């Protein structure tokens, strides 16, 4: 056989084999796709010009294709095209996995695709989908509606203009004006993926979630309606009647009340003249206890009009003061003379102030009126007293006050009083290397219009170093003295005169006859380098 004819021969064999294989594939494909009538009360046959025929069945008609069963009041079967039209009480049982109902059905058997109209209902045993127009592919188990539909899953109701149901995974992909209503929640979005078995809703675009008392906006995340857990990403926002909270990520567990916020967390209260704001990188809240713990460079802003207080620490905590008082005692510093804990009675009248704050490690405070540092802090909205512990230091204008423990009283958004316990010392820089000093066991500093008016120091004895100034503002001498009680009065933020009460002992030295560098009381430390310089330093460092 010549090479040319040999090639033609093998080509012909290849084409014949290919056609035979294709026909075998078609036969295999068609096998099991024939629509078989199982029962009908009446039948009517009508021939058509193309050689085929229509067969009409009526009265409780039942058909079968593979594992799929069809029921209807009446059915028209085209045997040649392997299609049916069904009318009245249409029911498709897709291998017991998906049940579909409608008033009308057009079904193409060769590709196993159903077109249902009027009162359409699809259920997978969990959720129920209702619409007026549905395309359902029995091969892929995908249902599609484009003219509005509703899914009911227990107490959860979802509606949208478009929807795509995936029977294999029980997912429903909702698009265009999506609304999810669950007891306590309403969700509005343009795109949502929902699973009828897990009851998990996934968000992929701008979404608004509304509860009884809060609104959530997010562009990414999920909500587990069954377990009451949620995750939101891409900088979501929560707003209620009192505050707005933003973060890069949010995790909620409504069953426990615990929520975790991560990344540039900003909590902002809506009352510009009171309350507080919070900035942190990580915030954990407990809604059932009205508490929070903030870590990773947290900053608390206690709003007091123009002279707000900025607080920074390694850790910030807050909860209800009424709960705190159940386990620990907090002296009422505003009403200590009555012997009563006025916190309890006051809380019944003003629940808005039923809150305390704790700060731990590297505490720094800044306001226009004063600045402070310490190892830990306790503050309540009820009495507006900052309690600073472990070597705290407070600065007011040119004055430094330090001791083992300091209480800072605020009134009408300004400092009212400072009380220092143990190793109390006040230092005032009056010139290069010149320091007025006051030291004792306890010290009280009183303010007028945010400025120190006078100090009272007690000790065994209390001690002072005071630089005298003449009418021309020049130093004429320095006095070092001790007494049971020392009062130091101020003018223009500077010590103006000193009064010694009981057991005075002291000496006044001319300026040139004393070593000023050695003229320091025990425990003297000028700590100006640790003083917070501005609110921007608090925010950025």
Coordinates of C-alpha atoms in Angstrom, one line a residue:
X1 CA 0.0 0.0 0.0
X2 CA 1.4 3.4 -1.1
X3 CA 2.1 5.8 1.7
X4 CA -0.6 8.3 0.6
X5 CA -3.3 5.7 0.5
X6 CA -2.0 4.3 3.8
X7 CA -2.5 7.7 5.4
X8 CA -6.0 8.0 4.0
X9 CA -6.9 4.5 5.3
X10 CA -5.8 5.2 8.8
X11 CA -7.5 8.6 8.8
X12 CA -10.8 7.0 7.8
X13 CA -10.4 4.4 10.5
X14 CA -9.7 7.2 13.0
X15 CA -12.9 9.1 12.0
X16 CA -15.1 6.0 12.1
X17 CA -13.7 5.2 15.6
X18 CA -14.2 8.7 16.8
X19 CA -17.8 8.7 15.6
X20 CA -18.4 5.4 17.2
X21 CA -16.9 6.6 20.5
X22 CA -19.0 9.8 20.3
X23 CA -22.2 7.9 19.7
X24 CA -21.3 5.6 22.6
X25 CA -20.9 8.7 24.8
X26 CA -24.2 10.2 23.6
X27 CA -26.0 6.9 24.3
X28 CA -24.4 6.7 27.7
X29 CA -25.4 10.3 28.3
X30 CA -29.0 9.7 27.3
X31 CA -29.3 6.5 29.4
X32 CA -31.3 7.2 32.5
X33 CA -32.5 10.6 31.1
X34 CA -35.7 9.3 29.6
X35 CA -38.9 10.6 31.2
X36 CA -41.0 7.6 32.2
X37 CA -44.6 8.0 33.1
X38 CA -45.5 6.0 36.3
X39 CA -49.2 6.9 36.7
X40 CA -51.9 9.0 35.3
X41 CA -55.7 8.8 35.4
X42 CA -56.2 10.0 31.8
X43 CA -54.0 10.1 28.7
X44 CA -54.4 11.8 25.3
X45 CA -52.0 11.5 22.3
X46 CA -51.5 14.1 19.5
X47 CA -49.2 13.6 16.5
X48 CA -47.1 16.5 15.2
X49 CA -45.8 17.1 11.7
X50 CA -42.1 16.5 12.6
X51 CA -42.9 12.9 13.3
X52 CA -43.1 13.2 17.0
X53 CA -46.0 13.3 19.3
X54 CA -47.4 15.1 22.4
X55 CA -48.9 13.0 25.1
X56 CA -51.1 14.7 27.6
X57 CA -51.6 13.1 31.0
X58 CA -54.0 14.3 33.6
X59 CA -55.1 13.3 37.1
X60 CA -52.4 12.8 39.8
X61 CA -49.7 12.3 37.2
X62 CA -46.4 10.8 38.3
X63 CA -43.2 10.7 36.2
X64 CA -39.7 9.5 36.9
X65 CA -36.2 10.3 35.5
X66 CA -33.4 8.4 37.2
X67 CA -33.8 9.1 40.9
X68 CA -36.0 12.2 40.3
X69 CA -39.7 12.1 40.7
X70 CA -42.3 14.5 39.1
X71 CA -45.9 15.0 40.3
X72 CA -48.5 17.4 38.8
X73 CA -52.2 17.7 38.1
X74 CA -51.5 17.5 34.4
X75 CA -48.4 17.0 32.2
X76 CA -47.7 17.3 28.5
X77 CA -44.8 15.0 27.4
X78 CA -42.8 15.5 24.2
X79 CA -41.1 12.1 23.8
X80 CA -39.0 13.1 20.9
X81 CA -37.6 16.2 22.6
X82 CA -37.8 14.5 26.1
X83 CA -39.5 17.6 27.6
X84 CA -42.5 18.1 29.7
X85 CA -44.8 20.9 30.7
X86 CA -46.6 20.4 34.0
X87 CA -49.6 22.3 35.4
X88 CA -51.1 22.5 38.9
X89 CA -49.5 21.2 42.2
X90 CA -46.2 20.6 40.5
X91 CA -43.7 18.7 42.8
X92 CA -40.1 17.7 42.0
X93 CA -38.5 15.3 44.4
X94 CA -34.8 15.4 43.5
X95 CA -33.5 12.2 45.1
X96 CA -34.9 13.2 48.4
X97 CA -32.3 16.0 48.8
X98 CA -34.2 18.9 47.4
X99 CA -38.0 19.3 47.1
X100 CA -39.4 21.8 44.6
X101 CA -43.1 23.0 44.2
X102 CA -44.8 25.3 41.7
X103 CA -48.0 25.9 39.8
X104 CA -46.2 25.6 36.4
X105 CA -43.1 23.7 35.2
X106 CA -41.2 23.4 31.9
X107 CA -38.6 20.7 32.1
X108 CA -35.9 19.8 29.5
X109 CA -35.0 16.2 30.3
X110 CA -31.8 15.9 28.2
X111 CA -30.1 18.6 30.2
X112 CA -32.2 18.1 33.3
X113 CA -33.1 21.8 33.7
X114 CA -36.4 23.0 35.2
X115 CA -38.2 26.3 34.7
X116 CA -40.8 26.9 37.4
X117 CA -43.3 29.7 37.7
X118 CA -46.0 30.9 40.1
X119 CA -45.9 30.1 43.8
X120 CA -42.5 28.4 43.5
X121 CA -41.1 26.8 46.7
X122 CA -37.8 25.0 47.1
X123 CA -36.6 23.3 50.3
X124 CA -33.6 21.3 51.4
X125 CA -35.0 20.3 54.7
X126 CA -33.7 23.4 56.5
X127 CA -34.4 26.5 54.5
X128 CA -37.5 27.3 52.4
X129 CA -37.0 29.4 49.2
X130 CA -40.1 31.0 47.7
X131 CA -40.3 33.0 44.5
X132 CA -42.5 33.4 41.4
X133 CA -39.8 32.4 38.8
X134 CA -37.1 29.8 39.4
X135 CA -34.6 28.1 37.1
X136 CA -33.4 24.9 38.7
X137 CA -30.6 22.7 37.3
X138 CA -30.9 19.1 38.6
X139 CA -27.4 18.2 37.4
X140 CA -25.6 20.9 39.4
X141 CA -28.5 21.4 41.9
X142 CA -28.3 25.1 41.3
X143 CA -31.5 27.2 41.5
X144 CA -31.6 30.8 40.2
X145 CA -34.2 33.5 40.6
X146 CA -33.9 37.0 39.1
X147 CA -37.3 38.6 40.0
X148 CA -37.3 38.6 43.8
X149 CA -37.4 35.8 46.3
X150 CA -37.5 34.9 50.0
X151 CA -35.8 32.3 52.1
X152 CA -37.1 31.3 55.5
X153 CA -34.8 29.3 57.8
X154 CA -36.3 28.9 61.2
X155 CA -36.7 32.4 62.6
X156 CA -34.4 33.9 60.0
X157 CA -35.9 35.5 56.9
X158 CA -33.9 36.7 53.9
X159 CA -35.1 38.6 50.8
X160 CA -33.4 39.8 47.7
X161 CA -34.0 40.7 44.0
X162 CA -31.7 38.0 42.8
X163 CA -30.6 34.7 44.3
X164 CA -28.6 31.6 43.5
X165 CA -29.2 28.4 45.5
X166 CA -26.4 25.7 45.6
X167 CA -28.0 22.4 46.7
X168 CA -24.7 20.5 47.1
X169 CA -23.4 22.9 49.7
X170 CA -26.7 24.4 51.0
X171 CA -25.3 27.9 50.2
X172 CA -27.5 30.7 48.9
X173 CA -25.9 33.7 47.1
X174 CA -28.1 36.7 47.5
X175 CA -27.7 39.9 45.3
X176 CA -29.4 43.2 44.9
X177 CA -31.3 44.8 47.9
X178 CA -30.6 41.9 50.3
X179 CA -32.4 42.0 53.7
X180 CA -31.9 39.5 56.5
X181 CA -34.2 39.6 59.5
X182 CA -33.4 37.6 62.6
X183 CA -34.8 38.1 66.1
X184 CA -32.9 41.1 67.4
X185 CA -31.1 41.7 64.1
X186 CA -31.7 43.3 60.7
X187 CA -29.1 43.2 58.0
X188 CA -29.1 45.3 54.8
X189 CA -26.6 44.7 52.0
X190 CA -26.2 44.3 48.3
X191 CA -24.5 40.9 48.3
X192 CA -24.7 38.1 50.9
X193 CA -23.7 34.4 51.1
X194 CA -25.9 32.4 53.5
X195 CA -25.8 28.7 54.4
X196 CA -29.1 27.1 55.4
X197 CA -27.5 24.3 57.5
X198 CA -24.8 26.3 59.4
X199 CA -26.9 29.6 59.5
X200 CA -23.8 31.5 58.7
X201 CA -24.1 34.8 56.7
X202 CA -21.0 36.0 54.9
X203 CA -20.6 39.7 53.8
X204 CA -18.5 40.8 50.8
X205 CA -19.7 44.4 50.3
X206 CA -21.0 47.3 52.3
X207 CA -23.4 45.9 54.9
X208 CA -25.5 47.5 57.6
X209 CA -26.6 45.5 60.7
X210 CA -29.2 47.0 63.0
X211 CA -30.0 45.7 66.5
X212 CA -32.2 47.2 69.2
X213 CA -29.6 49.6 70.4
X214 CA -26.7 49.6 67.9
X215 CA -25.8 49.9 64.2
X216 CA -22.9 48.1 62.6
X217 CA -21.4 49.0 59.2
X218 CA -18.9 46.6 57.6
X219 CA -17.6 45.5 54.1
X220 CA -16.3 42.1 55.0
X221 CA -17.0 39.3 57.5
X222 CA -19.5 36.8 58.7
X223 CA -22.3 36.4 61.2
X224 CA -23.0 33.0 62.7
X225 CA -26.7 33.3 63.5
X226 CA -26.9 29.9 65.3
X227 CA -24.0 30.4 67.7
X228 CA -24.3 34.2 67.9
X229 CA -20.8 34.8 66.8
X230 CA -19.5 37.3 64.2
X231 CA -16.3 38.6 62.6
X232 CA -16.1 41.9 60.7
X233 CA -13.1 43.2 58.7
X234 CA -12.0 46.1 56.5
X235 CA -12.5 48.8 59.2
X236 CA -16.1 48.2 60.4
X237 CA -17.9 50.7 62.6
X238 CA -20.4 50.3 65.5
X239 CA -22.7 53.2 66.6
X240 CA -25.2 53.4 69.4
X241 CA -26.9 56.2 71.2
X242 CA -23.8 57.0 73.3
X243 CA -20.8 56.2 71.2
X244 CA -19.1 55.3 67.9
X245 CA -16.4 52.5 67.8
X246 CA -14.1 51.8 64.8
X247 CA -11.4 49.1 64.4
X248 CA -9.6 47.2 61.6
X249 CA -11.2 43.9 62.8
X250 CA -14.0 43.0 65.2
X251 CA -14.9 39.7 66.8
X252 CA -18.2 39.2 68.6
X253 CA -19.6 36.4 70.8
X254 CA -23.1 37.5 71.8
X255 CA -23.6 34.3 73.8
X256 CA -20.8 35.3 76.2
X257 CA -21.0 39.1 75.7
X258 CA -17.3 39.2 74.9
X259 CA -16.1 41.2 71.9
X260 CA -12.5 41.7 70.7
X261 CA -11.4 44.7 68.6
X262 CA -8.0 44.9 66.9
X263 CA -6.0 47.5 64.9
X264 CA -6.3 51.3 65.4
X265 CA -9.3 50.9 67.7
X266 CA -11.1 54.2 68.3
X267 CA -14.0 54.6 70.8
X268 CA -15.6 58.0 70.8
X269 CA -18.4 59.1 73.1
X270 CA -21.0 61.4 71.7
X271 CA -21.2 63.8 74.7
X272 CA -18.6 66.5 73.9
X273 CA -18.6 67.9 77.4
X274 CA -18.4 64.6 79.4
X275 CA -17.7 60.9 79.3
X276 CA -14.6 59.5 77.7
X277 CA -12.9 58.5 74.4
X278 CA -10.4 55.6 74.0
X279 CA -7.7 54.8 71.5
X280 CA -5.9 51.5 71.5
X281 CA -4.6 48.7 69.3
X282 CA -6.5 45.9 71.1
X283 CA -9.7 46.2 73.1
X284 CA -11.7 43.4 74.8
X285 CA -15.2 44.2 76.0
X286 CA -17.8 42.3 78.0
X287 CA -21.3 43.7 77.4
X288 CA -22.8 41.6 80.2
X289 CA -20.5 43.3 82.7
X290 CA -20.2 46.7 81.0
X291 CA -16.4 46.2 81.2
X292 CA -13.4 46.5 79.0
X293 CA -9.6 45.9 79.0
X294 CA -7.4 47.8 76.5
X295 CA -3.8 46.9 75.7
X296 CA -1.2 47.7 73.1
X297 CA -0.6 51.5 73.7
X298 CA -4.0 52.4 75.0
X299 CA -4.9 56.1 75.5
X300 CA -8.0 57.2 77.6
X301 CA -9.4 60.7 77.1
X302 CA -11.7 61.8 79.9
X303 CA -13.6 64.7 78.4
X304 CA -13.9 67.8 80.6
X305 CA -14.7 70.5 78.2
X306 CA -11.6 72.2 76.8
X307 CA -9.3 70.9 79.5
X308 CA -9.7 67.2 78.9
X309 CA -7.5 64.6 80.6
X310 CA -5.3 62.3 78.4
X311 CA -4.2 59.0 80.2
X312 CA -1.7 56.6 78.7
X313 CA -0.6 53.2 80.2
X314 CA 0.4 49.7 79.2
X315 CA -3.1 48.5 80.3
X316 CA -6.4 50.2 80.8
X317 CA -9.4 48.6 82.5
X318 CA -13.0 49.7 83.2
X319 CA -16.2 48.2 84.6
X320 CA -19.2 49.1 86.8
X321 CA -18.2 50.7 90.1
X322 CA -21.2 49.0 91.8
X323 CA -19.8 45.6 90.8
X324 CA -16.3 46.6 92.1
X325 CA -17.7 47.7 95.4
X326 CA -19.2 44.2 96.0
X327 CA -15.7 42.8 96.5
X328 CA -13.5 45.8 97.5
X329 CA -13.9 48.9 99.5
X330 CA -13.3 52.3 98.0
X331 CA -13.3 55.2 100.5
X332 CA -15.6 58.0 99.5
X333 CA -13.1 60.8 99.5
X334 CA -15.8 63.5 98.9
X335 CA -17.8 62.6 102.0
X336 CA -15.4 60.9 104.4
X337 CA -16.7 62.9 107.4
X338 CA -20.1 61.2 107.3
X339 CA -18.7 57.6 107.6
X340 CA -21.0 56.5 104.8
X341 CA -20.1 55.1 101.4
X342 CA -22.1 57.6 99.4
X343 CA -21.1 55.7 96.2
X344 CA -23.9 53.2 96.7
X345 CA -26.7 55.8 97.2
X346 CA -25.4 58.0 94.4
X347 CA -25.3 55.2 91.8
X348 CA -29.0 54.5 92.3
X349 CA -29.7 58.1 91.1
X350 CA -27.0 58.4 88.4
X351 CA -26.2 55.1 86.6
X352 CA -24.3 57.0 83.9
X353 CA -21.5 57.6 86.4
X354 CA -21.5 54.0 87.6
X355 CA -18.0 53.4 86.2
X356 CA -14.4 53.2 87.3
X357 CA -11.1 53.1 85.4
X358 CA -7.8 51.4 86.2
X359 CA -4.5 52.0 84.5
X360 CA -1.4 49.8 85.1
X361 CA 2.3 50.3 84.3
X362 CA 3.9 53.4 82.9
X363 CA 0.9 55.6 83.6
X364 CA 1.2 59.1 82.1
X365 CA -1.4 61.9 82.4
X366 CA -1.7 65.2 80.5
X367 CA -4.1 68.1 80.7
X368 CA -3.6 71.8 80.2
X369 CA -3.8 72.4 84.0
X370 CA -1.5 69.6 85.2
X371 CA 0.5 66.5 84.2
X372 CA 1.3 63.3 86.1
X373 CA 3.1 59.9 86.0
X374 CA 2.8 56.8 88.1
X375 CA 2.8 53.1 88.1
X376 CA -0.9 52.6 88.5
X377 CA -4.1 54.7 88.6
X378 CA -7.7 54.3 89.9
X379 CA -10.4 56.8 88.8
X380 CA -14.2 56.8 89.1
X381 CA -16.7 59.0 87.3
X382 CA -18.7 59.1 90.6
X383 CA -16.3 61.2 92.6
X384 CA -13.8 62.5 89.9
X385 CA -10.7 61.6 91.9
X386 CA -7.6 60.3 90.3
X387 CA -5.8 57.9 92.7
X388 CA -2.1 57.5 91.7
X389 CA 0.1 54.8 93.3
X390 CA 3.7 53.7 93.5
X391 CA 6.0 56.8 93.3
X392 CA 3.6 59.1 91.5
X393 CA 4.6 62.6 90.4
X394 CA 2.2 65.5 89.6
X395 CA 3.2 68.8 87.9
X396 CA 1.2 72.0 88.0
X397 CA 2.7 75.0 86.3
X398 CA 6.2 75.3 87.7
X399 CA 5.5 73.0 90.7
X400 CA 6.3 69.3 91.1
X401 CA 4.6 67.2 93.8
X402 CA 5.5 63.6 94.5
X403 CA 5.1 60.9 97.2
X404 CA 4.1 57.3 97.8
X405 CA 0.4 57.9 96.9
X406 CA -1.4 60.9 95.4
X407 CA -5.1 61.7 95.2
X408 CA -6.0 64.3 92.6
X409 CA -9.5 65.8 93.1
X410 CA -11.2 67.4 90.1
X411 CA -14.2 69.8 90.2
X412 CA -15.9 71.6 87.4
X413 CA -13.4 70.1 85.0
X414 CA -10.4 71.7 86.9
X415 CA -8.0 70.4 89.6
X416 CA -9.4 71.2 93.0
X417 CA -7.1 69.6 95.5
X418 CA -4.0 67.3 95.6
X419 CA -3.5 65.0 98.6
X420 CA -0.1 63.2 99.1
X421 CA 0.5 60.3 101.5
X422 CA 3.9 59.4 102.9
X423 CA 7.2 60.9 101.8
X424 CA 5.3 63.9 100.4
X425 CA 7.4 66.6 98.7
X426 CA 6.6 69.7 96.7
X427 CA 9.4 71.4 94.6
X428 CA 9.2 74.8 92.8
X429 CA 12.0 76.0 90.5
X430 CA 12.5 79.7 91.2
X431 CA 15.9 80.2 89.5
X432 CA 18.8 78.4 88.0
X433 CA 19.7 75.9 90.7
X434 CA 17.3 77.5 93.2
X435 CA 14.4 75.3 94.4
X436 CA 11.7 76.1 96.9
X437 CA 10.9 72.8 98.7
X438 CA 8.3 71.5 101.1
X439 CA 8.4 68.0 102.6
X440 CA 6.6 65.9 105.2
X441 CA 4.5 62.9 105.9
X442 CA 1.4 64.3 104.2
X443 CA 0.8 67.3 101.9
X444 CA -2.4 69.0 100.6
X445 CA -2.4 71.4 97.7
X446 CA -5.5 73.5 97.0
X447 CA -6.3 75.1 93.7
X448 CA -8.3 78.1 92.6
X449 CA -9.3 78.4 88.9
X450 CA -6.9 75.6 88.1
X451 CA -3.9 77.2 89.8
X452 CA -2.3 76.3 93.1
X453 CA -3.5 78.7 95.9
X454 CA -1.7 77.2 98.9
X455 CA -0.2 74.0 100.3
X456 CA -0.3 72.5 103.8
X457 CA 2.3 70.0 104.9
X458 CA 2.4 67.9 108.1
X459 CA 5.2 65.9 109.5
X460 CA 7.5 65.1 112.4
X461 CA 8.6 67.7 111.6
X462 CA 7.5 69.1 108.2
X463 CA 10.4 70.8 106.5
X464 CA 10.8 73.6 104.0
X465 CA 13.4 75.5 102.0
X466 CA 12.2 78.9 100.8
X467 CA 14.0 81.6 98.8
X468 CA 13.0 85.1 99.9
X469 CA 12.5 87.8 97.2
X470 CA 12.5 91.6 97.7
X471 CA 10.2 94.1 96.1
X472 CA 12.5 94.3 93.0
X473 CA 12.3 90.5 92.5
X474 CA 15.8 89.8 93.7
X475 CA 16.8 87.0 96.1
X476 CA 17.9 88.3 99.5
X477 CA 18.2 85.0 101.3
X478 CA 17.1 81.4 101.7
X479 CA 15.4 79.9 104.8
X480 CA 15.6 76.3 105.9
X481 CA 13.1 75.5 108.7
X482 CA 11.0 72.8 110.2
X483 CA 7.7 72.7 112.1
X484 CA 4.7 70.5 112.9
X485 CA 2.7 72.2 110.3
X486 CA 3.8 74.4 107.4
X487 CA 1.5 76.5 105.1
X488 CA 2.9 77.8 101.8
X489 CA 0.8 80.5 100.0
X490 CA 1.1 81.2 96.3
X491 CA 0.8 84.1 94.0
X492 CA 1.1 83.9 90.2
X493 CA 1.8 80.2 90.5
X494 CA 4.9 80.9 92.7
X495 CA 5.3 80.6 96.5
X496 CA 4.7 84.0 98.0
X497 CA 5.0 83.4 101.8
X498 CA 5.4 80.6 104.3
X499 CA 3.7 80.2 107.7
X500 CA 5.1 77.8 110.3
X501 CA 2.9 76.5 113.0
X502 CA 4.1 74.9 116.3
X503 CA 7.7 74.0 117.1
X504 CA 9.4 76.2 114.6
X505 CA 13.1 75.6 114.1
X506 CA 15.0 77.3 111.3
X507 CA 17.8 79.4 109.9
X508 CA 17.9 82.1 107.2
X509 CA 21.1 82.3 105.1
X510 CA 22.4 85.1 102.9
X511 CA 22.5 84.0 99.3
X512 CA 26.3 84.1 99.2
X513 CA 26.9 82.1 102.3
X514 CA 25.3 78.7 101.4
X515 CA 26.0 76.0 98.8
X516 CA 22.7 76.0 96.8
X517 CA 23.6 72.7 95.1
X518 CA 23.6 71.0 98.6
X519 CA 20.6 72.8 99.8
X520 CA 18.2 69.9 99.2
X521 CA 15.7 68.2 101.5
X522 CA 15.9 64.4 102.0
X523 CA 14.3 62.6 99.0
X524 CA 14.8 65.6 96.6
X525 CA 14.5 64.6 92.9
X526 CA 13.8 67.1 90.2
X527 CA 12.1 64.9 87.5
X528 CA 11.2 67.4 84.8
X529 CA 12.6 65.1 82.1
X530 CA 9.8 62.6 82.9
X531 CA 7.1 65.3 82.7
X532 CA 4.6 64.8 79.7
X533 CA 5.1 67.8 77.5
X534 CA 1.9 67.8 75.5
X535 CA -1.2 65.8 74.5
X536 CA 0.6 65.0 71.2
X537 CA 3.4 63.4 73.1
X538 CA 0.8 61.3 74.9
X539 CA -0.8 60.3 71.6
X540 CA 2.4 59.5 69.7
X541 CA 4.9 58.2 72.2

